Coordinates of C-alpha atoms and ligand atoms in Angstrom, one line a residue:
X1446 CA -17.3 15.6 -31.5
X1447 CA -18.1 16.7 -27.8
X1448 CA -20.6 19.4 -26.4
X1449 CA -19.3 22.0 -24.6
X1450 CA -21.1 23.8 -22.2
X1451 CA -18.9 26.0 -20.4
X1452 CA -20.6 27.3 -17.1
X1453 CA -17.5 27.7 -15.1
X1454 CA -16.6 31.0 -17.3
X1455 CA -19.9 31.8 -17.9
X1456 CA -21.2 32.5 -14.1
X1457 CA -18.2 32.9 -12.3
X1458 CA -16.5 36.6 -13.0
X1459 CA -12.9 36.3 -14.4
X1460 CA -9.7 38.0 -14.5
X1461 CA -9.9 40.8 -17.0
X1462 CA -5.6 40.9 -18.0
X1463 CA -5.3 38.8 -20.6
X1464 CA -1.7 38.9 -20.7
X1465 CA 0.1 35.7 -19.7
X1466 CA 2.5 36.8 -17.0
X1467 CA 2.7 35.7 -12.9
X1468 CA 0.3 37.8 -10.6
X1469 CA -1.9 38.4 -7.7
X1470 CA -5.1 37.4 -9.4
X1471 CA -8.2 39.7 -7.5
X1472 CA -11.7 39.8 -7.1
X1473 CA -12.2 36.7 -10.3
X1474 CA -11.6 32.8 -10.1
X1475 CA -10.2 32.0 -13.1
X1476 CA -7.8 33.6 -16.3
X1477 CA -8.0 33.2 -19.8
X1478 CA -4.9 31.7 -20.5
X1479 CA -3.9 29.5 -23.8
X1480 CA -1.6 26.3 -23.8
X1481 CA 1.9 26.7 -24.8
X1482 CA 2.1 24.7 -27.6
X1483 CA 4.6 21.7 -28.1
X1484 CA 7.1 20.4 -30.6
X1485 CA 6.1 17.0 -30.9
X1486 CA 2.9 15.6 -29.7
X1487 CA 2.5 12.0 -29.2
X1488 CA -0.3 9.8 -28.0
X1489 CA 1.4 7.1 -25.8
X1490 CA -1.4 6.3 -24.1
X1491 CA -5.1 6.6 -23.1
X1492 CA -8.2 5.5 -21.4
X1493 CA -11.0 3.7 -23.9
X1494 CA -13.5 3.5 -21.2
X1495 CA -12.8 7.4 -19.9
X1496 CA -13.6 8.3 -23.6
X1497 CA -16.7 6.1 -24.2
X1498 CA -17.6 7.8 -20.9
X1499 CA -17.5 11.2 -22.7
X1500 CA -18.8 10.0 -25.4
X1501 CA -15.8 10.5 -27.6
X1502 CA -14.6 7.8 -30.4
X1503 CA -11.1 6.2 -29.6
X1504 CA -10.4 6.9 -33.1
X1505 CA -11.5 10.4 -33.2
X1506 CA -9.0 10.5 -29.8
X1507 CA -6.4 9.4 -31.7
X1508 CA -7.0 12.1 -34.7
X1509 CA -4.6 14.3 -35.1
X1510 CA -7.3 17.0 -34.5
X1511 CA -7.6 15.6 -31.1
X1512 CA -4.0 14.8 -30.0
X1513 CA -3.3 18.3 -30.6
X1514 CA -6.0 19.0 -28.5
X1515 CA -4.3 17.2 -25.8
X1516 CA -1.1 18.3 -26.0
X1517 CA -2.0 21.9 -25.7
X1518 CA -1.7 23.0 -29.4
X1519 CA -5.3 24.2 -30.3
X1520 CA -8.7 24.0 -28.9
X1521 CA -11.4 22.1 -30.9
X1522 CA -15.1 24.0 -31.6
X1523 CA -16.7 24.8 -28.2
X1524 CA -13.6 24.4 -26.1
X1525 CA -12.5 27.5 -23.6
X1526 CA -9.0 27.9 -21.8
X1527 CA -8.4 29.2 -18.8
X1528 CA -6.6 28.2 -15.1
X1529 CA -8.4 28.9 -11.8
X1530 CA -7.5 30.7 -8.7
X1531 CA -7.3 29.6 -5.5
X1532 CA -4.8 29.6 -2.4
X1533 CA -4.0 26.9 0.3
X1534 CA -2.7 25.7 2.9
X1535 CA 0.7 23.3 2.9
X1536 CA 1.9 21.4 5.2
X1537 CA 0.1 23.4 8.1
X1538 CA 0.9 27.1 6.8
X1539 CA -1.2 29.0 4.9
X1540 CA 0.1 29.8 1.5
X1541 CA -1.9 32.5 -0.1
X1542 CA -2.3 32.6 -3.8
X1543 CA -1.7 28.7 -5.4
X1544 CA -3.6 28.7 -8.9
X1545 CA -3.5 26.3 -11.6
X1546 CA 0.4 26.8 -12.2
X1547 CA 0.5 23.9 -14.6
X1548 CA -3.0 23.0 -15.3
X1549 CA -5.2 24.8 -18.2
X1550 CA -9.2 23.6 -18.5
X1551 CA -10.4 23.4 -22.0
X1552 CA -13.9 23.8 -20.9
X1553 CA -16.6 21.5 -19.4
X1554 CA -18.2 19.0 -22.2
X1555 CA -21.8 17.3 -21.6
X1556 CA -22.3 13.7 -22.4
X1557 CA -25.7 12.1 -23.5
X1558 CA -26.8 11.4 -20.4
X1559 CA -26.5 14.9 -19.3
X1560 CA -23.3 14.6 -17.2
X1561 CA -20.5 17.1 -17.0
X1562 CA -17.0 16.7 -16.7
X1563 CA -14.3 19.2 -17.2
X1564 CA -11.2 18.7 -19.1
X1565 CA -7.8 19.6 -17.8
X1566 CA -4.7 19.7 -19.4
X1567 CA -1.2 19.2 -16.4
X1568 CA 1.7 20.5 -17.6
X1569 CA 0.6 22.1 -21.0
X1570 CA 2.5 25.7 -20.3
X1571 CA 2.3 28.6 -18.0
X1572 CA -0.4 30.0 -16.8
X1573 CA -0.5 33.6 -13.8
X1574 CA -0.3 31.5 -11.6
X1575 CA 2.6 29.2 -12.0
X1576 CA 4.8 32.0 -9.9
X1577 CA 8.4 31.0 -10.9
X1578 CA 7.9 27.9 -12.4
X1579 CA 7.5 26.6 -16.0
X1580 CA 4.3 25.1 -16.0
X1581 CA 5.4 21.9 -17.3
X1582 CA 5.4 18.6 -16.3
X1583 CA 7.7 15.6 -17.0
X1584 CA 7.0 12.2 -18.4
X1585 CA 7.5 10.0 -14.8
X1586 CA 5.0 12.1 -12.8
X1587 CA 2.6 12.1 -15.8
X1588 CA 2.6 8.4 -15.9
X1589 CA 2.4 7.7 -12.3
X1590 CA -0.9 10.4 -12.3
X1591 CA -2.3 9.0 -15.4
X1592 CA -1.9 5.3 -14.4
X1593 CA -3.0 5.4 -10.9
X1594 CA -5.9 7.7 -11.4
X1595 CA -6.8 5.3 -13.5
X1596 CA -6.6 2.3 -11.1
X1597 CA -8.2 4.2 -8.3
X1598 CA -11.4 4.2 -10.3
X1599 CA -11.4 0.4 -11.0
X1600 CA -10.5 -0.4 -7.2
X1601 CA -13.6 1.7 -6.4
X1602 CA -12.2 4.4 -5.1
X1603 CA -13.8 8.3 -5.4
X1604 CA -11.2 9.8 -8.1
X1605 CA -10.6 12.3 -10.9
X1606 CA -9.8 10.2 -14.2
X1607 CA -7.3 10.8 -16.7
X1608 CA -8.1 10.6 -20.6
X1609 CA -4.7 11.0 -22.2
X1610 CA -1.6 10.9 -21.7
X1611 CA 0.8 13.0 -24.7
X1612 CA 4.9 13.2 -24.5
X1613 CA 5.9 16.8 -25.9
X1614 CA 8.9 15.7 -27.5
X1615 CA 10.6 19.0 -25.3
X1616 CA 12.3 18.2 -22.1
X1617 CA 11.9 20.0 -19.0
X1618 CA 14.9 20.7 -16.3
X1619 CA 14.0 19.0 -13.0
X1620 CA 16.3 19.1 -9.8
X1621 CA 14.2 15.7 -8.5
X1622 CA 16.1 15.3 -4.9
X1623 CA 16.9 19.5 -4.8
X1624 CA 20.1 18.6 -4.5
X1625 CA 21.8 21.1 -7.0
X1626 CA 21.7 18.1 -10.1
X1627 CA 18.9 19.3 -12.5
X1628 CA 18.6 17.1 -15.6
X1629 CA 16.7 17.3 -18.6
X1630 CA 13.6 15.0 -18.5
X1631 CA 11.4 14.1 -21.4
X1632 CA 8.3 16.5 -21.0
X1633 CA 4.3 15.2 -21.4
X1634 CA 0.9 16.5 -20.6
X1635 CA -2.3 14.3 -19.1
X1636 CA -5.5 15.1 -20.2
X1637 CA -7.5 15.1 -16.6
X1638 CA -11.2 14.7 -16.5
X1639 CA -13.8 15.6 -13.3
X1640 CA -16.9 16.8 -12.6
X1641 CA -15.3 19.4 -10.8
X1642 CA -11.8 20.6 -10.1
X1643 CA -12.7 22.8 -7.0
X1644 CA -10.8 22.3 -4.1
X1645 CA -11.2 23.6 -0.7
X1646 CA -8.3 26.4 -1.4
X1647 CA -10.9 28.4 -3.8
X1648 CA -13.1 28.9 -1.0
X1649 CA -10.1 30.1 1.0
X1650 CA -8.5 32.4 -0.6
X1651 CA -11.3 34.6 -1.3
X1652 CA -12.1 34.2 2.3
X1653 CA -8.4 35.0 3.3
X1654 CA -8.7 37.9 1.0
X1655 CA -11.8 39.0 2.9
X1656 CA -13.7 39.1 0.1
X1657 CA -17.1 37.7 0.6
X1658 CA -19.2 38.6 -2.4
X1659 CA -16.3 36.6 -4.4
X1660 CA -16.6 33.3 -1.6
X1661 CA -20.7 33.9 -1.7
X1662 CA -20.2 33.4 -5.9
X1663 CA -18.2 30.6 -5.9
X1664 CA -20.1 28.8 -2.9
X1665 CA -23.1 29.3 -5.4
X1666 CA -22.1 28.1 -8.4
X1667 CA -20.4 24.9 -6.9
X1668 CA -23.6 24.1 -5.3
X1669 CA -26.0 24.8 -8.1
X1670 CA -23.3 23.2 -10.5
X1671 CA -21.7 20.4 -8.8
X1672 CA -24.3 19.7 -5.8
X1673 CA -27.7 20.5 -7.5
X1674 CA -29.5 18.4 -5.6
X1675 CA -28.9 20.8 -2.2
X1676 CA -31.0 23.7 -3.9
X1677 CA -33.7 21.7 -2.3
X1678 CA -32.5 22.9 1.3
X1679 CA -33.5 26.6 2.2
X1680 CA -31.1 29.3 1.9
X1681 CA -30.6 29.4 5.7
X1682 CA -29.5 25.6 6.1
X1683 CA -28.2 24.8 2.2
X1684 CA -24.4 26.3 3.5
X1685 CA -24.3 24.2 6.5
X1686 CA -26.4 20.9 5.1
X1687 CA -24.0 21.1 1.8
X1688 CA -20.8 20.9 4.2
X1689 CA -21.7 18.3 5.7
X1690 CA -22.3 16.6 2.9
X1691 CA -18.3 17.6 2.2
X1692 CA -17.3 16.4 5.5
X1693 CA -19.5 13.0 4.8
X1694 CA -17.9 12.4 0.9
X1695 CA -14.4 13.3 2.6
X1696 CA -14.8 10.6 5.1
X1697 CA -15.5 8.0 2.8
X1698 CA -12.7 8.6 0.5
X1699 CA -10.0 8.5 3.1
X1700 CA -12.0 5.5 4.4
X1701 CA -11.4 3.8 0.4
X1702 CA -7.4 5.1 1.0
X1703 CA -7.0 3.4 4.3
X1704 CA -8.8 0.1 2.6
X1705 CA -6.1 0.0 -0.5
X1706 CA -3.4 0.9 1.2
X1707 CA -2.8 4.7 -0.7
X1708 CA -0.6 7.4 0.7
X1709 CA -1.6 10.5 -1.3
X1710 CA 2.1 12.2 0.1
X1711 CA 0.6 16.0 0.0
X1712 CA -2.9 16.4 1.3
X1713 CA -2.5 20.3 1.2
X1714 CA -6.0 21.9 1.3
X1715 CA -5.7 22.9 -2.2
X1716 CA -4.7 19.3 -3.1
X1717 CA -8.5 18.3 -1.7
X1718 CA -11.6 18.5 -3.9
X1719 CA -14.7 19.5 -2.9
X1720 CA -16.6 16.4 -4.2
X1721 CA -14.2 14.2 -2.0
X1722 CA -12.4 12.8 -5.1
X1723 CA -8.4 11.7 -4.6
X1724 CA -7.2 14.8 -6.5
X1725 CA -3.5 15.6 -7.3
X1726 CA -1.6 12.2 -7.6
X1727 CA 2.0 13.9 -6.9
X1728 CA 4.4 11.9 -4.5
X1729 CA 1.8 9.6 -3.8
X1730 CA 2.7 5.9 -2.9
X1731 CA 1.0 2.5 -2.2
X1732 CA 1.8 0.9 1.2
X1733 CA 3.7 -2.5 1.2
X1734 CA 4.9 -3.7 4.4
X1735 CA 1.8 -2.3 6.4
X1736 CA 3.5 0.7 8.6
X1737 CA 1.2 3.6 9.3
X1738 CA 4.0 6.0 9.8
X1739 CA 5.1 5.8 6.6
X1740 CA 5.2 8.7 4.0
X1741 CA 6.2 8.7 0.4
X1742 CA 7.0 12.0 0.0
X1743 CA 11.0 13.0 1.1
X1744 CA 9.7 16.5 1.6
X1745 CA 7.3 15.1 4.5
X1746 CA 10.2 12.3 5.9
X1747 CA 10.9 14.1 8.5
X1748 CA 7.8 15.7 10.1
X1749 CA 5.2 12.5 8.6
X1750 CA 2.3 14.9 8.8
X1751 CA 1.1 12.9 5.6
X1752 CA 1.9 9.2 6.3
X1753 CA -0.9 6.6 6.0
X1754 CA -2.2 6.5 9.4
X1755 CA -2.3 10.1 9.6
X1756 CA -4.6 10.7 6.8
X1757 CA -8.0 11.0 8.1
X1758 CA -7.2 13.1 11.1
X1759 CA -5.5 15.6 8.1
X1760 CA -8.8 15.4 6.1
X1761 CA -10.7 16.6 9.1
X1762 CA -8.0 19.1 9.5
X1763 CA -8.4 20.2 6.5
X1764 CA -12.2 20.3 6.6
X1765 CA -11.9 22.1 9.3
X1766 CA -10.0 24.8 7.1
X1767 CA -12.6 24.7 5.0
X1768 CA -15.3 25.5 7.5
X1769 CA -13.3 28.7 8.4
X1770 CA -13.3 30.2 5.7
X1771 CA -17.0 29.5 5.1
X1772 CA -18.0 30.7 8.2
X1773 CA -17.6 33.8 6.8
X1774 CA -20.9 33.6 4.9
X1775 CA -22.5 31.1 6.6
X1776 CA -26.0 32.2 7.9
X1777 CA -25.4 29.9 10.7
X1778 CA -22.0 29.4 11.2
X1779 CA -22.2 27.4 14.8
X1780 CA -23.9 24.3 12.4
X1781 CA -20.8 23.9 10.5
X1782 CA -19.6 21.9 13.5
X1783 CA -22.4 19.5 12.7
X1784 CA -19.9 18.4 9.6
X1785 CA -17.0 17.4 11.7
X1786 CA -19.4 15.3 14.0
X1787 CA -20.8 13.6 10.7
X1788 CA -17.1 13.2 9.6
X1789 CA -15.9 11.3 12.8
X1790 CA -19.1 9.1 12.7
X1791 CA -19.1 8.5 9.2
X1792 CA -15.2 7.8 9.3
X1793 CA -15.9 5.1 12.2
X1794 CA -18.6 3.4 10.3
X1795 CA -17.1 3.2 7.3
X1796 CA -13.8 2.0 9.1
X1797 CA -15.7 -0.7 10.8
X1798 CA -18.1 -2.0 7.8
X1799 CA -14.8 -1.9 5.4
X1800 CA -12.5 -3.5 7.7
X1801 CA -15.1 -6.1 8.9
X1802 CA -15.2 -7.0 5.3
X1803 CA -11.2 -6.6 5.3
X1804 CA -10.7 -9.1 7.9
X1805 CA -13.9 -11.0 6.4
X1806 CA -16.1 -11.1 9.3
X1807 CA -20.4 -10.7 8.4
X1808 CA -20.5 -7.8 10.3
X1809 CA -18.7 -6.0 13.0
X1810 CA -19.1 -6.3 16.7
X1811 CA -16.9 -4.5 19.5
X1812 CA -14.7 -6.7 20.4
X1813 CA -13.5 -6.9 17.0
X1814 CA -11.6 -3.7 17.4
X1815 CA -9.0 -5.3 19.8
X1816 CA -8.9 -8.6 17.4
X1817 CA -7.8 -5.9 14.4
X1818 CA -5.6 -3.6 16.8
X1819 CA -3.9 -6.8 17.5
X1820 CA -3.8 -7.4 14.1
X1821 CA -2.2 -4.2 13.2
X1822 CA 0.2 -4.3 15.4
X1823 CA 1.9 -7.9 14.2
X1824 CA 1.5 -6.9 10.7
X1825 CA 3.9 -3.7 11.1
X1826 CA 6.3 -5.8 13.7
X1827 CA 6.5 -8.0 11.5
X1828 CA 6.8 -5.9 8.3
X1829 CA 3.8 -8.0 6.4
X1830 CA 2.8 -6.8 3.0
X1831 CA -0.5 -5.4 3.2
X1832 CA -2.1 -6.5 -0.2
X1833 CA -0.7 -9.8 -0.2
X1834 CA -1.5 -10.2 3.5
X1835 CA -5.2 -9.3 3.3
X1836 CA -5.7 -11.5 -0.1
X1837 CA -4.1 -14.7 2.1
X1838 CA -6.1 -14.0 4.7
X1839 CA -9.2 -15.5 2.4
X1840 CA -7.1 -18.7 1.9
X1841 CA -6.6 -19.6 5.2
X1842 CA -8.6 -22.9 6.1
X1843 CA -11.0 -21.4 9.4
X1844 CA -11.1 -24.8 11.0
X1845 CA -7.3 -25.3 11.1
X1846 CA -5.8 -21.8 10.9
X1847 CA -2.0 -22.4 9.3
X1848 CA 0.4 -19.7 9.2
X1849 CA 2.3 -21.4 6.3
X1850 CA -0.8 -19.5 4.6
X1851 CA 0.4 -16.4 5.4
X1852 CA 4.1 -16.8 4.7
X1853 CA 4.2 -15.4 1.3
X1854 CA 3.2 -12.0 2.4
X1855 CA 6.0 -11.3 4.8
X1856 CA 9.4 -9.3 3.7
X1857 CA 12.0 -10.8 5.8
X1858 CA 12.8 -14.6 7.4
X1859 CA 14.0 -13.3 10.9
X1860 CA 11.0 -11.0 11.3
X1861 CA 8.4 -13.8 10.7
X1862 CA 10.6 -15.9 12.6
X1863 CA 10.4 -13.7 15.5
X1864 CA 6.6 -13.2 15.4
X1865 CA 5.8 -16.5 14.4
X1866 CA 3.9 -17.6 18.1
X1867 CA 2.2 -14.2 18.4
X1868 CA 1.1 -14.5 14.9
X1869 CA 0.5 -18.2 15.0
X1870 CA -2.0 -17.3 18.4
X1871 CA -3.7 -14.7 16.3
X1872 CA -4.4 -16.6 14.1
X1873 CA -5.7 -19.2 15.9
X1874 CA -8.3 -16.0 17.2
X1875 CA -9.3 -15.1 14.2
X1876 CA -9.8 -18.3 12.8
X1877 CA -12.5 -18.5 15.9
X1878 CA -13.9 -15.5 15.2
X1879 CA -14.7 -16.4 12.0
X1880 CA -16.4 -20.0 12.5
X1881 CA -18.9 -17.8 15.0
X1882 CA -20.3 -16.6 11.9
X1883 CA -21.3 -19.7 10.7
X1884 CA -20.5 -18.7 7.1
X1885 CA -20.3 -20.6 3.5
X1886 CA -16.5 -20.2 3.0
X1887 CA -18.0 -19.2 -0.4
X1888 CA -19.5 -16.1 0.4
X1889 CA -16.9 -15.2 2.9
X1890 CA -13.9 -15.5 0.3
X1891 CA -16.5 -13.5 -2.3
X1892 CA -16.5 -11.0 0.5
X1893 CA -13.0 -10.5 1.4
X1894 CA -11.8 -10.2 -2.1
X1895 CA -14.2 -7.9 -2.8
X1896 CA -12.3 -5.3 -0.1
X1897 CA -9.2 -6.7 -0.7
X1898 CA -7.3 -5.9 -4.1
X1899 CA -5.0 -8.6 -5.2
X1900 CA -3.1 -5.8 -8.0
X1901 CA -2.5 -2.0 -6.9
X1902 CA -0.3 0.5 -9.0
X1903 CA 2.9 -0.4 -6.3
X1904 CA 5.4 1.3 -6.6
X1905 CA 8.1 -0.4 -7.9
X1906 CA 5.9 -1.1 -10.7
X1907 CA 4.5 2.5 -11.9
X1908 CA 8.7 3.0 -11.7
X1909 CA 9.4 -0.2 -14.3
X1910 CA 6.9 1.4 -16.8
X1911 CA 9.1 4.5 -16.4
X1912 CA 11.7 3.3 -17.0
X1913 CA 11.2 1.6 -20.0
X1914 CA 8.6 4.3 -21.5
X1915 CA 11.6 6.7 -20.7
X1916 CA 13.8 4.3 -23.1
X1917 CA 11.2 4.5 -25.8
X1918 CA 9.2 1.4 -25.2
X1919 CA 5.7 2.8 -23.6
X1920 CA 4.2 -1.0 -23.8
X1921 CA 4.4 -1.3 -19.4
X1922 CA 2.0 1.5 -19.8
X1923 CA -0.8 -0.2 -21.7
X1924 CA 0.1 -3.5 -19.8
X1925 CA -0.2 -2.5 -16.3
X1926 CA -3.7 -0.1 -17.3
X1927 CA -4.7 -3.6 -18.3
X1928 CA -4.3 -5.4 -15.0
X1929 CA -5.4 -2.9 -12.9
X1930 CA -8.7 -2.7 -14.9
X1931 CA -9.9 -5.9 -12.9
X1932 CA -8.1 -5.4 -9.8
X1933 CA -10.0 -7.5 -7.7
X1934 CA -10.0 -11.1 -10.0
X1935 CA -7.1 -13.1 -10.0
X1936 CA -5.4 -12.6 -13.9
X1937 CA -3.8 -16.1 -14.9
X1938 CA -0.1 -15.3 -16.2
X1939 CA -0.2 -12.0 -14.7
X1940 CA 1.1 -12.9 -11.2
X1941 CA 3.8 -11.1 -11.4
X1942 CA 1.9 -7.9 -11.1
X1943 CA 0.6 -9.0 -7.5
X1944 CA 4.7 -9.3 -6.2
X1945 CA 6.0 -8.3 -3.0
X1946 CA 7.8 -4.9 -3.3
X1947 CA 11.2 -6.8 -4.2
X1948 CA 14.6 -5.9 -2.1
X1949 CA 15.8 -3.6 -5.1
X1950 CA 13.2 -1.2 -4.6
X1951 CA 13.3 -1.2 -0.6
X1952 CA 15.1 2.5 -0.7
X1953 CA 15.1 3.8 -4.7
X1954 CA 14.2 6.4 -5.4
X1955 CA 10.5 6.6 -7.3
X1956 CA 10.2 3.1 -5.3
X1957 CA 9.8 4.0 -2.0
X1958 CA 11.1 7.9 -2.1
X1959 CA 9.4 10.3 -4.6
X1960 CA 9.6 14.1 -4.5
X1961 CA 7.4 16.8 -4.9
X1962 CA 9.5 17.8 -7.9
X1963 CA 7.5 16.7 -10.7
Ligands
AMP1192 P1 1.3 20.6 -5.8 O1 2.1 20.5 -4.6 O2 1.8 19.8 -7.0 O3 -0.2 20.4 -5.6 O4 1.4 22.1 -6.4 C1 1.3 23.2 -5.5 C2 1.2 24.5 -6.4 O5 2.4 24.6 -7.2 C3 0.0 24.5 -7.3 O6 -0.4 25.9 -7.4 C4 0.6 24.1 -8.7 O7 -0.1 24.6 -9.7 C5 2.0 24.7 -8.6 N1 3.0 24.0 -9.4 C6 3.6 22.8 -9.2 N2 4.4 22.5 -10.2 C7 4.4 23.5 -11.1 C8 5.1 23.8 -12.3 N3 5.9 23.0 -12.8 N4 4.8 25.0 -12.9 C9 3.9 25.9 -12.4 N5 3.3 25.7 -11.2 C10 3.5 24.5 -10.6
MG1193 MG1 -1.9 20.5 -6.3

């Protein structure tokens, strides 16, 4: 049995139609809106640890009380539903009114200790904001947002979790490539869990709107809610001091992204939460060969605004959104600009403490920044895997550097062929750099492994457990959650799970290409 404590609803005003039907939603931030309930619910999997968390037996998860909890079909004592309201902007454009099309809360429960999360249920059924769209969501997406949430948390990285993941038993049409070929997919709903689902597009729309007692509200709330420990600033400086604090949490996540090698494929304002969590996992993908132009998502192929390199100058884009439409409340809006100067420094020191500890060195120095440019450089010529790489990196014997280290991380013959005396001297610079820190090799390897993953959610991988889950055998599912609960130690027998991206997958689709259609 959870506690519910549901403050969103409570303090924040709400829409006052009742009726489920797609509309401009004014002057409230969020609808009363029930789940459309399903066929067939089915537990295929979940996280043990994400319900300890709440405080919630696995076997009361797996009640039937609770499963139809998850799937949409009825709210258990205390729970509330509803969808919020908020706009954003995509791919550069503002886009008015967004909304939780697909996603319905079921309230906000409190654990033991006092800490609140809100449920979320992706893909249980329309909701007035889901414009012409069905408010569903299909079993491949589901998987690939409930498994690499999942993994983000154990790598370390700033995430919202998932609890559940439920098939409907109902299938859902889906044109994937918008091509003119829909197809019936099997249909399932994830059971997401945060603190806090805000994202920077609730503070813009009411801002768009020009409605500032509705912005004032929700700027509020989310600080007395989800920042409590800002009320301490006064009322002048808490608007500008608590954006920072934003720009500073936003930083460090796409700091953590550029570290594992994640490509979140649509950082859209309204895909970015305020508490600087990875929110959203849609096209996302994980890099293989290191390339900082590339960009899971087909919708983005052509102009790469979301490719991996790109990512932190879009965040501060983003923030800067964000500021704007604060600004219109803000008591001082000049110190908002204070935030973007704590974003690039805290970017640049968290770039150089994690990559240090990347490339293993104690600590940085300047001239490493040419040593790691260099670096960067060979690894994309040279088409290097980036996990792999970074994990062989901790092998290689410091006082006689061998490339033969190395070898297993790169994708083709002729490439490392080519680079072999560039990378061979860089090596050789490295390995120098390295002996001037007159380090145990023991605590040097600790160090490096503990920045460098040796299993992420690759793609390929996240597409073999669809596969098969989409043939009725869900067991990928449970194995790969397993793995990439200790994704930093080496897993006897489980290899496998640490292989290069193999030729196969170079250009399929869910591989290497995903689509927004999900
Ligand atoms: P995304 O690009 O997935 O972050 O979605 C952008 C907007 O489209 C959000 O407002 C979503 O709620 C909405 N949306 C995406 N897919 C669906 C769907 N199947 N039904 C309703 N709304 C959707
Ligand atoms: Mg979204």
């Amino acid at each position: 049995m959870l506690h519910f404590d549901n403050r969103l609803v409570r303090e924040l005003p709400g829409d006052g139609d009742v009726r489920n039907h797609p509309r401009q939603v004014l002057g409230a931030l969020w609808s009363p809106v029930m789940p459309t309930p399903v066929v067939a619910p089915c537990l295929l999997a979940h996280s043990r640890e994400m319900a300890q968390e709440l405080g919630l037996d696995e076997h009361e998860l797996s009640s039937p009380a609770w499963v139809a909890a998850l799937a949409g079909n009825a709210l258990l004592p205390g729970m509330t539903a509803y969808a919020t309201c908020y706009g954003g902007h995509q791919f550069g454009s503002w886009a008015r009114q967004l909304g939780d099309g697909r996603a319905i809360f079921l309230g906000e429960t409190v654990n033991r200790a006092g800490q609140r999360f809100e449920l979320q249920l992706k893909g249980a059924g329309p909701t007035p904001y889901s414009r012409h769209a069905d408010g569903r969501a299909v079993l491949r997406s589901s998987i690939r947002e409930f498994l690499c949430s999942e993994a983000m948390h154990y790598l370390g990285v700033p995430t919202t979790r998932a609890l559940s993941l439920v098939t409907t038993g109902e299938a859902v049409v889906r044109d994937m490539f918008y091509d003119g070929n829909p197809v019936e997919e099997p249909g399932a709903v994830v059971c997401r869990v945060a603190p806090s689902f805000i994202r920077f597009g609730h503070f813009e729309l009411p801002a768009a709107r020009g409605d500032a007692v509705l912005l004032r509200q929700l700027v509020d709330f989310t600080i007395a809610r989800d920042f409590p420990e800002m009320m301490a600033a006064s009322e002048v400086e808490r608007l500008w001091r608590w954006f920072v604090e934003i720009c500073e949490r936003t930083a460090r996540l796409m700091v953590h992204w550029m570290r594992v090698g994640f490509v979140h494929g649509v950082m859209n304002t309204d895909n970015m939460s305020i508490l600087g969590l990875t929110i959203d996992y849609g096209p996302y993908g994980w890099v293989d060969d290191f390339d900082p132009g590339w960009t899971p998502n087909t919708t983005d192929a052509a102009g790469r605004r979301y490719c991996f390199g790109r990512q932190p100058e879009i965040a501060r884009w983003n923030l800067e959104r964000l500021a704007e439409a604060l600004a219109q409340i803000a008591p001082e809006p000049g110190a908002l600009a204070l935030g973007f100067e704590r974003y690039d420094e805290c970017y640049n020191a968290g770039f150089r403490e994690t990559f240090a500890a990347k490339f293993g060195f104690v600590a940085w120095r300047e001239p490493d920044a040419v040593l790691i440019e260099d670096g960067f450089t060979l690894l994309h010529g040279a088409e290097v895997d980036m996990t792999s790489f970074f994990r062989r990196l901790a092998l290689v014997d410091i006082e006689a550097p061998e490339l033969a280290t190395l070898r297993d991380a790169f994708y083709r013959a002729e490439l490392f062929a080519r680079h072999e005396a560039d990378l061979t001297a860089w090596l050789a610079r490295w390995a120098s750099r390295m002996r001037s820190d007159n380090e145990s090799e023991e605590s040097r390897v600790a160090r490096m492994n503990a920045a460098n993953p040796r299993y992420v959610l690759r793609n390929y991988l996240a597409q073999q457990a669809i596969d098969r889950a989409e043939q009725g055998d869900p067991a990928m599912i449970h194995e790969l959650l397993d793995v990439l609960r200790h994704p930093y130690t080496e897993q006897a027998g489980r290899e496998s799970f640490a292989a290069l991206r193999p030729e196969w997958a170079r250009h399929k689709a869910g591989c290497s290409m995903l689509s927004c259609s999900s």
